[in-house]
Protein backbone atom coordinates (compact mmCIF):
# COMPACT_ATOMS: atom_id res chain seq x y z
CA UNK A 1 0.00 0.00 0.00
CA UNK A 2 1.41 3.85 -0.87
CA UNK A 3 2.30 5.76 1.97
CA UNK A 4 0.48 9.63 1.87
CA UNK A 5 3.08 12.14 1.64
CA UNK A 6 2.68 13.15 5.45
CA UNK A 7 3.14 9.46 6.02
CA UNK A 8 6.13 9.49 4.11
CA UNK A 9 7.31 12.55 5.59
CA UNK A 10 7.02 11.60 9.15
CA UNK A 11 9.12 8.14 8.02
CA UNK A 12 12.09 10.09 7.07
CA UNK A 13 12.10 12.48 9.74
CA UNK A 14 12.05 9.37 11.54
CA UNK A 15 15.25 7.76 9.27
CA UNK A 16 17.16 10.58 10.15
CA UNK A 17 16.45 11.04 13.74
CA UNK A 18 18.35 7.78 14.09
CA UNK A 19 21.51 8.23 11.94
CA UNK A 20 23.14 11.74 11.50
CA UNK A 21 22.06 11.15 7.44
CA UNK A 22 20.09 9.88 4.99
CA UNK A 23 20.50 9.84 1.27
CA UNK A 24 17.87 9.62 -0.91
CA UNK A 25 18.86 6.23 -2.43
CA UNK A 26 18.56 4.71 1.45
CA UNK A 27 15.41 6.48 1.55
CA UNK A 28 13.83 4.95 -1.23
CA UNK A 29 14.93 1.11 -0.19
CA UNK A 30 13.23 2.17 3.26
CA UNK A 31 10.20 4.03 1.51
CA UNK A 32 9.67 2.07 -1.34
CA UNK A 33 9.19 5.25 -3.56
CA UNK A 34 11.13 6.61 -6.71
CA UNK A 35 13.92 9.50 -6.02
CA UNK A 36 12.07 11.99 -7.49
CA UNK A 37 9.09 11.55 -5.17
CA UNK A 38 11.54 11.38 -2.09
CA UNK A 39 13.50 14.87 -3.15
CA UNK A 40 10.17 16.41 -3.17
CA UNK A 41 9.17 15.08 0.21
CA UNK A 42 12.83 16.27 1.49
CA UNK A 43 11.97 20.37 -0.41
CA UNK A 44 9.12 19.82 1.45
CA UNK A 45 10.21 19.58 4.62
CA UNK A 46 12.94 21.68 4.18
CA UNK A 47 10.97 24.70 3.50
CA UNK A 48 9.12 23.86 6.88
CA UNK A 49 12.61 23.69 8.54
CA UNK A 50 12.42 20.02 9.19
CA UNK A 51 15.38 18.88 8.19
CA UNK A 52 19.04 20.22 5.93
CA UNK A 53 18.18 19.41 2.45
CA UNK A 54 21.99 18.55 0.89
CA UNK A 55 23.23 17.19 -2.25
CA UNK A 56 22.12 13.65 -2.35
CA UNK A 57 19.85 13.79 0.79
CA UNK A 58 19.20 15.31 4.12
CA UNK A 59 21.07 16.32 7.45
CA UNK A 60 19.07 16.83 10.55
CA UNK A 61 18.79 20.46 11.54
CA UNK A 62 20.88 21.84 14.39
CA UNK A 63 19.60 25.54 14.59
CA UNK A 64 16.94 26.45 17.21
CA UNK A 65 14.09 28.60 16.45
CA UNK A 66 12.94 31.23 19.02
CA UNK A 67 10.03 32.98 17.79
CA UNK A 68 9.92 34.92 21.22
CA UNK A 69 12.42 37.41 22.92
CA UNK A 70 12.69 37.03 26.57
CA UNK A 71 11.86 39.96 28.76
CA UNK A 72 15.14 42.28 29.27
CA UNK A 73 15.15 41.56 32.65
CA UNK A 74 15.03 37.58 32.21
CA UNK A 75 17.92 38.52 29.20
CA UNK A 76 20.03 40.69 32.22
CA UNK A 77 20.46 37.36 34.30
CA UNK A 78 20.86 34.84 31.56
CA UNK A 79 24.60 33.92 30.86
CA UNK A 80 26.09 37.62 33.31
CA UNK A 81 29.77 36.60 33.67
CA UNK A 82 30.10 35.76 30.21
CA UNK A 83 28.47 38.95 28.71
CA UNK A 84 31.07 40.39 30.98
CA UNK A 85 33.88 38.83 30.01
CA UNK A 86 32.64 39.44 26.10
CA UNK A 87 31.96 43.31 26.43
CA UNK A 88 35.52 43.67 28.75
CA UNK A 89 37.32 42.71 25.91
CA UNK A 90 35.42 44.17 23.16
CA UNK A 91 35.74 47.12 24.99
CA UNK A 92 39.55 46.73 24.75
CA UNK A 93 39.30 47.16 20.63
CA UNK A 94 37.82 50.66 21.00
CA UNK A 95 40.77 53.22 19.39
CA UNK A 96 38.40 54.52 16.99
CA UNK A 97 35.01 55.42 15.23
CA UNK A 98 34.98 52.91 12.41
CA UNK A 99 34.55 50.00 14.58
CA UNK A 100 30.67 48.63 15.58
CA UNK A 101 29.73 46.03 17.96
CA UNK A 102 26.66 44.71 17.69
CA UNK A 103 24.42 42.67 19.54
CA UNK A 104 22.69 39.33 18.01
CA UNK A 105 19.58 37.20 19.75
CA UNK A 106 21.18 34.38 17.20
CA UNK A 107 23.42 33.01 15.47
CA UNK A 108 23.50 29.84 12.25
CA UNK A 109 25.31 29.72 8.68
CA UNK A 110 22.46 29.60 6.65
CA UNK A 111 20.68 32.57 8.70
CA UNK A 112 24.09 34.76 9.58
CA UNK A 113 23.02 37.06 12.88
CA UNK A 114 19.12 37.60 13.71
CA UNK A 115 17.06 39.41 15.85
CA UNK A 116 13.33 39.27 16.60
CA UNK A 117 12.63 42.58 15.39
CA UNK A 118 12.70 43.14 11.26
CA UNK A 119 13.30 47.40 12.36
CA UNK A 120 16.79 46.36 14.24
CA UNK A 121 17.87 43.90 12.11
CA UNK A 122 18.17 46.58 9.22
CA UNK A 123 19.39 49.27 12.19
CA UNK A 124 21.98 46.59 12.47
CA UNK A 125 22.30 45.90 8.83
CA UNK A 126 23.03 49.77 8.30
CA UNK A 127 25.70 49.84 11.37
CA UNK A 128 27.95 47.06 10.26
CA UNK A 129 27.64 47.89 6.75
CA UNK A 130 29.27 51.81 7.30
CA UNK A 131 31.86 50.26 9.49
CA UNK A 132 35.54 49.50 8.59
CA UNK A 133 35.23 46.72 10.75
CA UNK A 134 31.92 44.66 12.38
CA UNK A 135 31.87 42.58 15.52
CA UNK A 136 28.74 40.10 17.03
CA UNK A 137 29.04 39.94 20.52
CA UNK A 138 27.32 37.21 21.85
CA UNK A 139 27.94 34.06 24.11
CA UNK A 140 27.67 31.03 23.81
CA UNK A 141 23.75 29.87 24.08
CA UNK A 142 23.44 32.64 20.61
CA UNK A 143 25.24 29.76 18.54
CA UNK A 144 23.01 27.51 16.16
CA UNK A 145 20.09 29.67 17.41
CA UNK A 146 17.65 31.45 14.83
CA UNK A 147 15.57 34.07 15.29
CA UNK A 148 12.80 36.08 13.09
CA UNK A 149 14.96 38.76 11.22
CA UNK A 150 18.26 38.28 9.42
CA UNK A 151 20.52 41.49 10.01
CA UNK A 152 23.49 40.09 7.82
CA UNK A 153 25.13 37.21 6.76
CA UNK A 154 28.18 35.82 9.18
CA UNK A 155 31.03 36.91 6.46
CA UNK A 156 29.60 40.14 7.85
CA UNK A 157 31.26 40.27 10.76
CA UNK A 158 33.47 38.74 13.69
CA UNK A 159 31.99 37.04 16.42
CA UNK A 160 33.65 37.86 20.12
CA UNK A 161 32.50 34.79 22.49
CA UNK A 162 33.42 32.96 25.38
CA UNK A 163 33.36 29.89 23.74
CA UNK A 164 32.45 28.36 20.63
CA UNK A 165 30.39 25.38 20.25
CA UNK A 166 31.04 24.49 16.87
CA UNK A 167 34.44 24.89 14.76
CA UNK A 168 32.20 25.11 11.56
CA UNK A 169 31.72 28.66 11.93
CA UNK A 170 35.39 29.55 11.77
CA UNK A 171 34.57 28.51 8.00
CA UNK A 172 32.70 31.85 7.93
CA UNK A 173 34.11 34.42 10.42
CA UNK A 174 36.60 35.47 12.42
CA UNK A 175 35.73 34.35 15.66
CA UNK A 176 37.78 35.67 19.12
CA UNK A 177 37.35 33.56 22.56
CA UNK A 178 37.94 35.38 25.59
């Protein structure tokens, strides 16, 4: 019997949540369906942020969406010595007027740095773009996280953290850990 798409869907969601891949030839000895029916299922649930749609198959996602900001005072207690630590030494790179740091609520490589709010994300866009030189301040918990509004892309600027979680984005940025 043919599986419904959301059937089919919810199988390799399922695949993948037990191996850190799937191609779409395993997928179709699993499934029983033709490639072309199983790339469509993995556009599909790309687009709904299911899953990494790669050449030949699928990765499972790492980024988290928030779709809600915290309140500031919630955001004041979250993660304290490390903010510290962060704005200390970006405040050590201050000689001059071409340099912006800038705040981020997350941070992925497909997404770059986001923010909740569409306004800040271009207020942020326009900052680091008239700047000789952009940083991201952020810690740690910003890392693989998405949020509603892209300000730029992480070739953008450098990220100053505390630590990073992943090596990947070194591919992207400049990253300092302090």
């Amino acid at each position: 019997m043919a599986l419904l798409a959301e059937q089919r869907m919810d199988r390799i969601l399922e695949e993948l949540s037990r191996r850190e891949a799937v191609s779409v030839a395993q997928l179709c000895q699993i499934i029983g369906v033709s490639e072309a029916t199983i790339r469509r299922d993995l556009t599909a649930l790309s687009q709904r942020g299911k899953l990494a749609k790669v050449h030949g198959g699928a990765l499972p996602v790492r980024e988290t969406f928030r779709a809600e900001e915290p309140d500031m005072e919630t955001k004041r207690q979250l993660h304290t010595p490390e903010k510290r630590r962060i704005a200390q030494y970006a405040a050590g790179l201050i000689q001059n007027n071409d340099v912006v740091f800038l705040g981020t609520n997350g941070i992925a490589p497909g997404q770059g740095f986001t923010t909740p709010d569409p306004e800040e994300a271009m207020v942020k866009a326009l900052a680091a773009a008239r700047s000789r030189e952009a940083w991201a301040l952020a810690d740690s918990s910003k890392f693989d996280t998405v949020t509603a509004a892209t300000a730029f892309p992480l070739e953008k600027a450098g990220i100053i953290t505390e630590r990073l979680p992943d090596q990947r984005y070194l591919d992207y940025t400049v990253v300092k850990e302090v």
